mmCIF file with all atom_site columns, C-alpha atoms in Angstrom:
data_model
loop_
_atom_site.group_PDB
_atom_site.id
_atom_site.type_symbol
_atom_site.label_atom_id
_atom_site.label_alt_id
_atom_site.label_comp_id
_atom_site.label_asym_id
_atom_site.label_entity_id
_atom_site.label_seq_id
_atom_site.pdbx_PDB_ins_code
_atom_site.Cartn_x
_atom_site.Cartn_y
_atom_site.Cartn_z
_atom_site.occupancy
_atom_site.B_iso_or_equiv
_atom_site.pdbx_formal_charge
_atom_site.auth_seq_id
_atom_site.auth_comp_id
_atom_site.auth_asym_id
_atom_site.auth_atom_id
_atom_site.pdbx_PDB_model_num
ATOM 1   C CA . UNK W 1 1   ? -1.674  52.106 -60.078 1.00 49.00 ? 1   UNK W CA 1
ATOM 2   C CA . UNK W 1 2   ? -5.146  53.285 -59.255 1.00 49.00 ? 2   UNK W CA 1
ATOM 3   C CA . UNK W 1 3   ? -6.521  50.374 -61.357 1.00 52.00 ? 3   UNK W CA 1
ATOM 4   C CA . UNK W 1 4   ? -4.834  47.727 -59.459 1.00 49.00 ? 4   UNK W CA 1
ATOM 5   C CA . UNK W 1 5   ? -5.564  49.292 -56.193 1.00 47.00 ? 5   UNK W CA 1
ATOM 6   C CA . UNK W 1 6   ? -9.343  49.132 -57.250 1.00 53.00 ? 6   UNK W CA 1
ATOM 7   C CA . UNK W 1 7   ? -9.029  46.003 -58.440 1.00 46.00 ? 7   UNK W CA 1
ATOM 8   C CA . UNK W 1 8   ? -7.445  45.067 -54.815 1.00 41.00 ? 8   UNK W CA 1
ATOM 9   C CA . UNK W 1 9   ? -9.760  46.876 -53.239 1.00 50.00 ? 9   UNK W CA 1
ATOM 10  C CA . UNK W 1 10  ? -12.719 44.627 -54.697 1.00 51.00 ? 10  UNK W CA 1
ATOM 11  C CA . UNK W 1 11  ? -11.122 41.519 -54.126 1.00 47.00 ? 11  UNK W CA 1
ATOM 12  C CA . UNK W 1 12  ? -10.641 42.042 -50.204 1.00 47.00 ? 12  UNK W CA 1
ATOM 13  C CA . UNK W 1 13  ? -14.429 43.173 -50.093 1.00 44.00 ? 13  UNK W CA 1
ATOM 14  C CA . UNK W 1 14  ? -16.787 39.357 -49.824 1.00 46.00 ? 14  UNK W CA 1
ATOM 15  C CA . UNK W 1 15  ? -13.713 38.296 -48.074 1.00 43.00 ? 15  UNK W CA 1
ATOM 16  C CA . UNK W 1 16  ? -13.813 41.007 -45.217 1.00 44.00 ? 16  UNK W CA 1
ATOM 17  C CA . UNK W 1 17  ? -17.853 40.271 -45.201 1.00 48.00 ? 17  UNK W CA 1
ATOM 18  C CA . UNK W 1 18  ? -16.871 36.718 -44.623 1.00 44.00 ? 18  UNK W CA 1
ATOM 19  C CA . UNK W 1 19  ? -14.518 36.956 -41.822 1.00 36.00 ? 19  UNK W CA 1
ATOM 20  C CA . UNK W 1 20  ? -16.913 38.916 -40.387 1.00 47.00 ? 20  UNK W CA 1
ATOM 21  C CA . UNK W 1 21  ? -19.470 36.282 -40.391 1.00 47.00 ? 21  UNK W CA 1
ATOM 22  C CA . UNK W 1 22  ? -17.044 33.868 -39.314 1.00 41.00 ? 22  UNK W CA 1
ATOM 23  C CA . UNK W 1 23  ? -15.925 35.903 -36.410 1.00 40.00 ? 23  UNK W CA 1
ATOM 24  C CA . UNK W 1 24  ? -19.487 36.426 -35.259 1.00 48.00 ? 24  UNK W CA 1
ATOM 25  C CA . UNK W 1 25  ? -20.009 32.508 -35.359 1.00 47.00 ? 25  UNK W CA 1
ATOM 26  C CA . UNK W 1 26  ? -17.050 31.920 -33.363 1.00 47.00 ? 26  UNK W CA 1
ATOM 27  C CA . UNK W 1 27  ? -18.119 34.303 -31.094 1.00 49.00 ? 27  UNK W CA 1
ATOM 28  C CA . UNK W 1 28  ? -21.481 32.632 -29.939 1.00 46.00 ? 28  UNK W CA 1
ATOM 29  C CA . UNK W 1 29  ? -19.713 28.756 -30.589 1.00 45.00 ? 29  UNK W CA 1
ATOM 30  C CA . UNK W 1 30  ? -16.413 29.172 -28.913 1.00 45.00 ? 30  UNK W CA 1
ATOM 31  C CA . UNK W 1 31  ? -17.325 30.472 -25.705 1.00 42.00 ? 31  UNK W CA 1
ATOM 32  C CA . UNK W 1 32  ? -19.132 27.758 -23.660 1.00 41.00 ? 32  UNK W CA 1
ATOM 33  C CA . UNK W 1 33  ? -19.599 30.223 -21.122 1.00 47.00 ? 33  UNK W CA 1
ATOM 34  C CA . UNK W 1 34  ? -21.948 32.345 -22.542 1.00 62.00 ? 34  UNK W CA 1
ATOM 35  C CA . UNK W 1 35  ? -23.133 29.848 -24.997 1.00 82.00 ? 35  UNK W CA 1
ATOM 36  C CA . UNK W 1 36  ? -26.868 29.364 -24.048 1.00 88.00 ? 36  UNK W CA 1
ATOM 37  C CA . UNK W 1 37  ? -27.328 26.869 -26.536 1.00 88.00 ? 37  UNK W CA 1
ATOM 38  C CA . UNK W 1 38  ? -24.949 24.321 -25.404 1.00 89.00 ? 38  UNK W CA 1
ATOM 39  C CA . UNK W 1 39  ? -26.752 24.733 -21.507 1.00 91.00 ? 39  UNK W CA 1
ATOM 40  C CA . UNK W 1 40  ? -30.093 24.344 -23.282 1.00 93.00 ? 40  UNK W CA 1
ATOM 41  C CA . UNK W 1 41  ? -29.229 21.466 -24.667 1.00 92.00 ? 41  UNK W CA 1
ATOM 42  C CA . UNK W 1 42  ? -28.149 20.174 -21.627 1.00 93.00 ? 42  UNK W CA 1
ATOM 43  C CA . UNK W 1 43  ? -30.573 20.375 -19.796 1.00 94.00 ? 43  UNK W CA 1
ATOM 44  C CA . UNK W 1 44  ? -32.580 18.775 -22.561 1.00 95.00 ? 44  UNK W CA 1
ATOM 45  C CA . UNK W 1 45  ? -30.567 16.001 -21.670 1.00 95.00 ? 45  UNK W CA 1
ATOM 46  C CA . UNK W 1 46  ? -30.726 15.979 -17.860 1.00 95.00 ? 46  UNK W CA 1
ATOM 47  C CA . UNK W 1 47  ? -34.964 16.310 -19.114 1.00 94.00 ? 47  UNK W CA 1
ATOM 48  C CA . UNK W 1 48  ? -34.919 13.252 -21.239 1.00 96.00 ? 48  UNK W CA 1
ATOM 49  C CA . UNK W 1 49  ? -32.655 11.395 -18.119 1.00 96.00 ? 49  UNK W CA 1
ATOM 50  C CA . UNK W 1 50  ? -35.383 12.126 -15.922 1.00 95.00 ? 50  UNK W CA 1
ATOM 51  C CA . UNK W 1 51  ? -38.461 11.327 -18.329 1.00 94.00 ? 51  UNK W CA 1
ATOM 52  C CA . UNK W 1 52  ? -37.016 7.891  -19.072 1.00 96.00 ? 52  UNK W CA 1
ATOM 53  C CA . UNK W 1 53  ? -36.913 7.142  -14.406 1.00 96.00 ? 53  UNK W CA 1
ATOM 54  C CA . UNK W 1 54  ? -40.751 8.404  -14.559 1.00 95.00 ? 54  UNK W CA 1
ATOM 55  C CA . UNK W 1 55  ? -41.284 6.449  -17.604 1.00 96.00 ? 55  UNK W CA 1
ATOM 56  C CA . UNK W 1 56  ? -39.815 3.194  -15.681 1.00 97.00 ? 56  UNK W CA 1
ATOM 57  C CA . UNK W 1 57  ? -42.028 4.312  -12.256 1.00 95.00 ? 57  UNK W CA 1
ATOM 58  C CA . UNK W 1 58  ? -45.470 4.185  -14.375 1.00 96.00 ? 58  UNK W CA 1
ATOM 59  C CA . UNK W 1 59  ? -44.632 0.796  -15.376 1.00 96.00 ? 59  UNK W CA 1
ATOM 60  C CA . UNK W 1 60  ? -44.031 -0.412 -12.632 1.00 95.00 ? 60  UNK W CA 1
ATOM 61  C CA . UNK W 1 61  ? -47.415 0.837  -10.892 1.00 94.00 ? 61  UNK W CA 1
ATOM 62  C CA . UNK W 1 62  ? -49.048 0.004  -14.229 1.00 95.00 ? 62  UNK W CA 1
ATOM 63  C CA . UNK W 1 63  ? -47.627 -3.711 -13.502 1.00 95.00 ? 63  UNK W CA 1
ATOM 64  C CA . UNK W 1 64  ? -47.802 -3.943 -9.407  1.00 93.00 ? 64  UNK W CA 1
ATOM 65  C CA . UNK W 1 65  ? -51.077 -2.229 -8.634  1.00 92.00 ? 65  UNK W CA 1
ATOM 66  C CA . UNK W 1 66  ? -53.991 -4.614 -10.177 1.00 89.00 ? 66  UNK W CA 1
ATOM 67  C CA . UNK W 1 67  ? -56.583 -2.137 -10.133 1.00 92.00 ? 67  UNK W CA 1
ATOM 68  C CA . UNK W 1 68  ? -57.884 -1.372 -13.597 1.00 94.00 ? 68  UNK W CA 1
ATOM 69  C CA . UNK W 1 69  ? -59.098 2.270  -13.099 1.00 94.00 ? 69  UNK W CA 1
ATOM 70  C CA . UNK W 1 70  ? -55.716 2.912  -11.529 1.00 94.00 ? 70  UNK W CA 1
ATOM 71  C CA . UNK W 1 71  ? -54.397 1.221  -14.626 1.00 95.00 ? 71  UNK W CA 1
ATOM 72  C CA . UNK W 1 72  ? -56.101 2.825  -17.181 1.00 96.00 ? 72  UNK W CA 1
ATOM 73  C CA . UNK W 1 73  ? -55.253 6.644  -15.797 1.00 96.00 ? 73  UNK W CA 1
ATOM 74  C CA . UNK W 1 74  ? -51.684 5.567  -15.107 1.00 96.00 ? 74  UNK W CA 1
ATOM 75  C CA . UNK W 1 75  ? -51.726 3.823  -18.857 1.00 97.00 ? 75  UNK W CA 1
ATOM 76  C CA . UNK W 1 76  ? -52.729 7.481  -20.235 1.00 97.00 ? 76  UNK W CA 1
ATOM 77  C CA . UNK W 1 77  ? -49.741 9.174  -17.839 1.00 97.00 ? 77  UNK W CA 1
ATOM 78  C CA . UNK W 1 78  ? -47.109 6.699  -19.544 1.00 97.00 ? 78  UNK W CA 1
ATOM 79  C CA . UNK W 1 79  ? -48.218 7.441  -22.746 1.00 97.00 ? 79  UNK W CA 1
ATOM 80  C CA . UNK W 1 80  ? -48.043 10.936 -22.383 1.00 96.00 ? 80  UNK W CA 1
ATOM 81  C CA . UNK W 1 81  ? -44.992 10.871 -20.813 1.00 96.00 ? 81  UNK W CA 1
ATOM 82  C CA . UNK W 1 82  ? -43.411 8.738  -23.283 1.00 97.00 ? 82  UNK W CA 1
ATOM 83  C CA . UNK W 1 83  ? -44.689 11.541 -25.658 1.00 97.00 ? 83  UNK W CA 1
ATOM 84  C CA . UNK W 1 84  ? -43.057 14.239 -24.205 1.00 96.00 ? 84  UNK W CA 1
ATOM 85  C CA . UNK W 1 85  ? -39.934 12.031 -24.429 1.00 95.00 ? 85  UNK W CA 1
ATOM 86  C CA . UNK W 1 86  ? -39.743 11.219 -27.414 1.00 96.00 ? 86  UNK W CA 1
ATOM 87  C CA . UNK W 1 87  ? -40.320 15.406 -28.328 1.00 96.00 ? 87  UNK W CA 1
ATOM 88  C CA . UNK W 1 88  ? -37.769 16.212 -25.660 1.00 95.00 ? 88  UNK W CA 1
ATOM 89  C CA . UNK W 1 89  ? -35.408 13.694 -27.782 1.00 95.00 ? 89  UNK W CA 1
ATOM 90  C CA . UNK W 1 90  ? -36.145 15.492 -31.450 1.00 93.00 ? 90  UNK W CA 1
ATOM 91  C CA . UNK W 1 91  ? -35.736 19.162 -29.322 1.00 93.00 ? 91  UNK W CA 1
ATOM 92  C CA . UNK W 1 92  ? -32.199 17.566 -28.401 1.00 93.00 ? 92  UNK W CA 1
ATOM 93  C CA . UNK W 1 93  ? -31.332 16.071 -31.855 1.00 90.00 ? 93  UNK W CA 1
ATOM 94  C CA . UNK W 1 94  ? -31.833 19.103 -34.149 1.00 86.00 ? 94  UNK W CA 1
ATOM 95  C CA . UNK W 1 95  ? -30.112 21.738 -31.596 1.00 82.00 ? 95  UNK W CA 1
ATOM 96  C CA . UNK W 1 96  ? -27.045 22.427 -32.579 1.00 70.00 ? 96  UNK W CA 1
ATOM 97  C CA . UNK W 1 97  ? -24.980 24.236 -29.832 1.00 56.00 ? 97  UNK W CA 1
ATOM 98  C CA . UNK W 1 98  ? -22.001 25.001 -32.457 1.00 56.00 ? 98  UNK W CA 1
ATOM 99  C CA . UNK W 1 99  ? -23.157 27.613 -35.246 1.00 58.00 ? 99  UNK W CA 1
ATOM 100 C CA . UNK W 1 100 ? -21.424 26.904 -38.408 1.00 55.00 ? 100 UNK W CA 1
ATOM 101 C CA . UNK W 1 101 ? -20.025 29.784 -40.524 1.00 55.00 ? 101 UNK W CA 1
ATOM 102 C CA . UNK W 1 102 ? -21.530 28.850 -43.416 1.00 54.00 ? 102 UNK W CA 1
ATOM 103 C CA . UNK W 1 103 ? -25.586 29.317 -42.417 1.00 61.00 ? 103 UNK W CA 1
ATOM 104 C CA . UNK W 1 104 ? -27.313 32.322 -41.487 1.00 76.00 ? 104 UNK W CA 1
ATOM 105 C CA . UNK W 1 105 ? -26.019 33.025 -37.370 1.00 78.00 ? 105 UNK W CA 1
ATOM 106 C CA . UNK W 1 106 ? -29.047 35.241 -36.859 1.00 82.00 ? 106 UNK W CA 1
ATOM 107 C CA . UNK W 1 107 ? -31.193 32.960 -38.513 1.00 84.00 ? 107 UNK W CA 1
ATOM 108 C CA . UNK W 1 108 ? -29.977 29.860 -36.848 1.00 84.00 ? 108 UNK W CA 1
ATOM 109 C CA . UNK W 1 109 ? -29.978 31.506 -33.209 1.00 86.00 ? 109 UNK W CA 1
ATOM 110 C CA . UNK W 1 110 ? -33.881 32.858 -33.786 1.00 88.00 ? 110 UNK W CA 1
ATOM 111 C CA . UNK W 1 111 ? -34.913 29.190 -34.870 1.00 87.00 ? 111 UNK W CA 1
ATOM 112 C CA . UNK W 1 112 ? -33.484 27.297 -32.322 1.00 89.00 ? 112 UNK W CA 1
ATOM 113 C CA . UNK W 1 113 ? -35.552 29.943 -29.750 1.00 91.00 ? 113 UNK W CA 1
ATOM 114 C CA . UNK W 1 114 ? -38.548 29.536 -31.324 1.00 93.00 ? 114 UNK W CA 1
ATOM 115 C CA . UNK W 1 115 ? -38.271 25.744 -31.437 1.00 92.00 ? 115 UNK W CA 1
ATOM 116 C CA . UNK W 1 116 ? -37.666 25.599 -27.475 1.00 93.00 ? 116 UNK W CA 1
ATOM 117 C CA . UNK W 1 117 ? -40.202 28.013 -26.731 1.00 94.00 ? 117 UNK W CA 1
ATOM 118 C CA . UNK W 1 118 ? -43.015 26.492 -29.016 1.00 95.00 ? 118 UNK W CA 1
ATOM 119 C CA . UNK W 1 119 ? -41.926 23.282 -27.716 1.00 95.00 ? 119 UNK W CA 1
ATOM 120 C CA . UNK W 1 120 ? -42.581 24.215 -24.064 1.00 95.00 ? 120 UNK W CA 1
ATOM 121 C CA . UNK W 1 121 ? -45.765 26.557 -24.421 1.00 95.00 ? 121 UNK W CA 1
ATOM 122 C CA . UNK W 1 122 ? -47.422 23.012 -25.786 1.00 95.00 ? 122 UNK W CA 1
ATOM 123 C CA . UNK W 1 123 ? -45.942 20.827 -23.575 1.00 94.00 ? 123 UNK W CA 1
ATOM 124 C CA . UNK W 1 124 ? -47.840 22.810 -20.756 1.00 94.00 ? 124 UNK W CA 1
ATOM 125 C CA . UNK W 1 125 ? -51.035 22.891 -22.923 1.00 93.00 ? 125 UNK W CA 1
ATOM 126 C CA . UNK W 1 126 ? -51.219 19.228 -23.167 1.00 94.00 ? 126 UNK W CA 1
ATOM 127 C CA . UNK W 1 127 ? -50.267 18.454 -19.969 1.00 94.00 ? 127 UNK W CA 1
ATOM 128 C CA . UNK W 1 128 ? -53.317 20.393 -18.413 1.00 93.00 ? 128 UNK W CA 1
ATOM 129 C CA . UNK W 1 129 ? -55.502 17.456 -20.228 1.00 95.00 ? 129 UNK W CA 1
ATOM 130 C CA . UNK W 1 130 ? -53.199 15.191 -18.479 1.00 96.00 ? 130 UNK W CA 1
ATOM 131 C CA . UNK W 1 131 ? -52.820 16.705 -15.012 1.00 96.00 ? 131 UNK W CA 1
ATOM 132 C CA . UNK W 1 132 ? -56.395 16.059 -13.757 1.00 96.00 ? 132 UNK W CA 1
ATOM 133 C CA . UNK W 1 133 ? -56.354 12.167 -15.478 1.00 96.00 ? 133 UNK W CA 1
ATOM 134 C CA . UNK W 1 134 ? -52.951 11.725 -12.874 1.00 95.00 ? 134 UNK W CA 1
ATOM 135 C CA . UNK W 1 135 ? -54.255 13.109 -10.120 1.00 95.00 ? 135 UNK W CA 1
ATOM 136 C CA . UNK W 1 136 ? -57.560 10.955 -10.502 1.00 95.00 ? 136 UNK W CA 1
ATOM 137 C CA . UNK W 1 137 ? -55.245 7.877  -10.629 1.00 95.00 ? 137 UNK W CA 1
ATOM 138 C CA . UNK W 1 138 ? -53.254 8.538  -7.784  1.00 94.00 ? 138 UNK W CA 1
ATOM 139 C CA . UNK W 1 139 ? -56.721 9.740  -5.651  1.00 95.00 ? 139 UNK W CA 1
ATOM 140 C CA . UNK W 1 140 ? -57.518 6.218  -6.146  1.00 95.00 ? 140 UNK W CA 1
ATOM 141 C CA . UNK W 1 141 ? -54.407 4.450  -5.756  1.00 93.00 ? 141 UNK W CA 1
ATOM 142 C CA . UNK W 1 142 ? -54.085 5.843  -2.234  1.00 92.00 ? 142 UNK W CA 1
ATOM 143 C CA . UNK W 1 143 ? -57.662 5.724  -1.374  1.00 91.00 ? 143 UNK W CA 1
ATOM 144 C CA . UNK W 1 144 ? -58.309 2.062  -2.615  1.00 90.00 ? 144 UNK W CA 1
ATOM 145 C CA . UNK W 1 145 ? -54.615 1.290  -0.882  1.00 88.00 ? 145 UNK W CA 1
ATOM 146 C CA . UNK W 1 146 ? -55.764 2.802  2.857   1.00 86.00 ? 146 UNK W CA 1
ATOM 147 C CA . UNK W 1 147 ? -59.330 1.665  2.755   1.00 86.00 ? 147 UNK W CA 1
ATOM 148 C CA . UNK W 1 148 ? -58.366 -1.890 1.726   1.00 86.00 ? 148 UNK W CA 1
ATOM 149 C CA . UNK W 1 149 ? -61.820 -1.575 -0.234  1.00 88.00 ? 149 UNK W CA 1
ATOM 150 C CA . UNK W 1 150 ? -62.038 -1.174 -3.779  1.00 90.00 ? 150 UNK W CA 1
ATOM 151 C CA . UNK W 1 151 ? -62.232 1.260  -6.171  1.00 91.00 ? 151 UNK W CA 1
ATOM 152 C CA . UNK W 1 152 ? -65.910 1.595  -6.903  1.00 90.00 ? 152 UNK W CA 1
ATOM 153 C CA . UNK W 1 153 ? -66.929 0.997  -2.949  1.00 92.00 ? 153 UNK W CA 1
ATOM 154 C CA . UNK W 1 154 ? -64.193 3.906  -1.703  1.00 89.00 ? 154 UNK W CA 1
ATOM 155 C CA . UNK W 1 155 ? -65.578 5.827  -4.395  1.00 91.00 ? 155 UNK W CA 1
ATOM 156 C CA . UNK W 1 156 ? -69.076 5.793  -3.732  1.00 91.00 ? 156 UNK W CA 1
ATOM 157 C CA . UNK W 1 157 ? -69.497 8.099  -0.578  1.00 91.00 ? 157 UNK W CA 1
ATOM 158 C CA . UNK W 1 158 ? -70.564 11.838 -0.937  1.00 93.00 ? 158 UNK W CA 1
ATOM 159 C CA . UNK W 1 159 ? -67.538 12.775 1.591   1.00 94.00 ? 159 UNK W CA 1
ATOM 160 C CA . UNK W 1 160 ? -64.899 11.063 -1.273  1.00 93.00 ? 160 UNK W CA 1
ATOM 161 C CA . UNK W 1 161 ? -66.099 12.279 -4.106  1.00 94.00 ? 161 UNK W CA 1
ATOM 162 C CA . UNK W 1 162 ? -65.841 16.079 -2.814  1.00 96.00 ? 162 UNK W CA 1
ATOM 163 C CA . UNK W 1 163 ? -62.495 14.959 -1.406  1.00 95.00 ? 163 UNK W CA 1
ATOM 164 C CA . UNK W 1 164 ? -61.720 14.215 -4.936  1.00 95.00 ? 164 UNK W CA 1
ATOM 165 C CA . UNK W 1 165 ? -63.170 17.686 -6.422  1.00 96.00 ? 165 UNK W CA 1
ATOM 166 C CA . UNK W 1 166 ? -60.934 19.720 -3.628  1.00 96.00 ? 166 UNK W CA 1
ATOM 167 C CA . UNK W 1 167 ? -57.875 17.554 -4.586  1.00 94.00 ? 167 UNK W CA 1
ATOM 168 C CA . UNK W 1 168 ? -58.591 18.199 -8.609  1.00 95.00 ? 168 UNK W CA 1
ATOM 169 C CA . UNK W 1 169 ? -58.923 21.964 -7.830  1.00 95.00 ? 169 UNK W CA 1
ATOM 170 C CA . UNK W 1 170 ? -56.044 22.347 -5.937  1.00 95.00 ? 170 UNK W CA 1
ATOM 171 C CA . UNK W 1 171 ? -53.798 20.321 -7.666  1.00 94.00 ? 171 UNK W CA 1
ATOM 172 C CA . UNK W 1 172 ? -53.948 20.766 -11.121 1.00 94.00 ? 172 UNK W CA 1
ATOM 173 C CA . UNK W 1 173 ? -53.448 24.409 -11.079 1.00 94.00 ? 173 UNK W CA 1
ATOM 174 C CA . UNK W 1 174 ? -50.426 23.390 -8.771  1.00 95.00 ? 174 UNK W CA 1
ATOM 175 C CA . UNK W 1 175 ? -49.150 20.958 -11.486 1.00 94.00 ? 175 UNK W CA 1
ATOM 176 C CA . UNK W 1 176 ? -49.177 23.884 -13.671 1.00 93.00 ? 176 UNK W CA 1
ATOM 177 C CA . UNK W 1 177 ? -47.334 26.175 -12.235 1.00 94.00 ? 177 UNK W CA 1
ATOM 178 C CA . UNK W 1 178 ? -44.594 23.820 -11.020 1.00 94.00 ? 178 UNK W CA 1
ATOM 179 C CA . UNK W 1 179 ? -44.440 22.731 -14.378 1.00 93.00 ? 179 UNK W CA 1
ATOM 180 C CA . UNK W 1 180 ? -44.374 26.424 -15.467 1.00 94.00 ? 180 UNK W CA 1
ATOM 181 C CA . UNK W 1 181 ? -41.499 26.337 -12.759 1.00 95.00 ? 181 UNK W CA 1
ATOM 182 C CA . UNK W 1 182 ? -39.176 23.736 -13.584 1.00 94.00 ? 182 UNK W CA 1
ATOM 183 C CA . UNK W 1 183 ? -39.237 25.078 -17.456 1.00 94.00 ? 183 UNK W CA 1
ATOM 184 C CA . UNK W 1 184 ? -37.938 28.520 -16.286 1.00 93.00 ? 184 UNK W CA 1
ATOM 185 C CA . UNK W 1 185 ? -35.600 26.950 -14.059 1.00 93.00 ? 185 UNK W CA 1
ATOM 186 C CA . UNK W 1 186 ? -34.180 24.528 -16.786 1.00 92.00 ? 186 UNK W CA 1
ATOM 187 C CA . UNK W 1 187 ? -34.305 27.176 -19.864 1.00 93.00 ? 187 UNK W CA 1
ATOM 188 C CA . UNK W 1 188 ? -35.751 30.396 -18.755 1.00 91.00 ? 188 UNK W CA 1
ATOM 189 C CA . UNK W 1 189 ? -32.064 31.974 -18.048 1.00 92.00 ? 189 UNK W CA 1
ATOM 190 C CA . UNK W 1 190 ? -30.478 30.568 -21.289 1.00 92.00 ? 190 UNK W CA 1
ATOM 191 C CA . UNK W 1 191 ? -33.317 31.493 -23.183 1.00 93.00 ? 191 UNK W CA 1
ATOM 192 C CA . UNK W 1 192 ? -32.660 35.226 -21.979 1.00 92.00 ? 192 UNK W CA 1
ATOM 193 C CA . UNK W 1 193 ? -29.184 34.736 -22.784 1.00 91.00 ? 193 UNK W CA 1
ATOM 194 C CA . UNK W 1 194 ? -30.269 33.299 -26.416 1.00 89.00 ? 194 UNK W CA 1
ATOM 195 C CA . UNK W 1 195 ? -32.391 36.263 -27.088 1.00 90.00 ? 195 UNK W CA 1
ATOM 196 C CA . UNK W 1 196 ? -29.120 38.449 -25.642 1.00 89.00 ? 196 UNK W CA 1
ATOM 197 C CA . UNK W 1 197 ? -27.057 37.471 -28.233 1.00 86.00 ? 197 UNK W CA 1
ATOM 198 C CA . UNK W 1 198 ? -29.896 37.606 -31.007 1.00 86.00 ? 198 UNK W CA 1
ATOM 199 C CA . UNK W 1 199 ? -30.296 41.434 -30.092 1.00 86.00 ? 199 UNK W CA 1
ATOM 200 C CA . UNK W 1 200 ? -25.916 41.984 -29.735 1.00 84.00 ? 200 UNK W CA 1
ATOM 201 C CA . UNK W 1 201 ? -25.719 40.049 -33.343 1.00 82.00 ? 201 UNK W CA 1
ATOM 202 C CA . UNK W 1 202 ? -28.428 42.342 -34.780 1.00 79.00 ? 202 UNK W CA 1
ATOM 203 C CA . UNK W 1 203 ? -27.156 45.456 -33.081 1.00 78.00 ? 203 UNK W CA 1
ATOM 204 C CA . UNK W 1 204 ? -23.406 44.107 -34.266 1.00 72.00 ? 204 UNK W CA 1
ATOM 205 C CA . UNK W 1 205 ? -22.130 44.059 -31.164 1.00 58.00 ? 205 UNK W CA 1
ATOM 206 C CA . UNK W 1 206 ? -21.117 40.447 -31.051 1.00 53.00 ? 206 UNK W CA 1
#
């Protein structure tokens, strides 16, 4: 008797360590409310939306304005933008917002935060290169547009080019932190909530 009771007893064992995983899966995957995952990736979404209308809206400046320094600092815009689309889009393609049984939960939770947050610290790094090259192009733009002179004659006066300096000081740090902004908006909660459950999975709470 004591035989086959130990012999029960060590069958029930990997299979009581893999409902266990499987619970703690289902509880992350099946509860869209507090899944953080499936909001992150949502708003990855909403992101990419909204990159593809700014996208469209450099193009069409690119195309309607004919002024070739406007052109050339728009030109650099696009193509960053269309960067940070295209990394938005990978971001969106590997998260997966249902955790399978069968992989690591921990593991798979900690990777997908990293990812995000890696993927927005250099975001903002490369957009301070890009920030000044913008505002530059849109100094211009408008100042070539009032004047009805071009880009070289608005630009040569003492009293523009400090115009110019104030604008560049002012806002590219602004740029920044609305950037900074609009990231915590989009995936600062859920990210909290991410690292939540991370902590509750390795406390075994969840």
């Amino acid at each position: 008797t004591m035989s086959m009771k130990e012999t029960w007893d060590d069958m029930n064992i990997p299979q009581d360590d893999e409902l266990s995983t499987m619970l703690k899966a289902s509880n992350v995957s099946k509860m869209p409310s507090n899944n953080p995952l499936e909001k992150i990736k949502r708003n990855l979404l909403i992101n990419i939306i909204l990159g593809i209308g700014i996208c469209l809206l450099y193009i069409v400046v690119i195309v309607y304005f004919r002024i070739w320094q406007v052109q050339i600092c728009m030109s650099i815009v696009f193509l960053f933008s269309v960067w940070a689309l295209y990394t938005a889009w990978v971001q969106y393609k590997r998260m997966n917002s249902t955790i399978s049984p069968n992989n690591p939960v921990i593991e798979e939770l900690k990777r997908h935060y990293h990812s995000i947050t890696e993927w927005m610290d250099t975001q903002k790094r490369v957009a301070l290169w890009i920030y000044p090259i913008s505002a530059l192009g849109g100094f211009m733009l408008g100042g070539a547009s009032e004047s009805g002179k071009s880009v070289a004659v608005f630009m040569s006066t003492p009293i523009v080019l400090l115009a110019l300096l104030i604008a560049l000081v002012v806002l590219v740090p602004a740029c920044w932190y609305l950037t900074k902004w609009m990231f915590k908006v989009s995936f600062g909660k859920h990210l909290q909530n991410l690292q939540d459950n991370i902590r509750a999975l390795e406390e075994g709470n969840l």
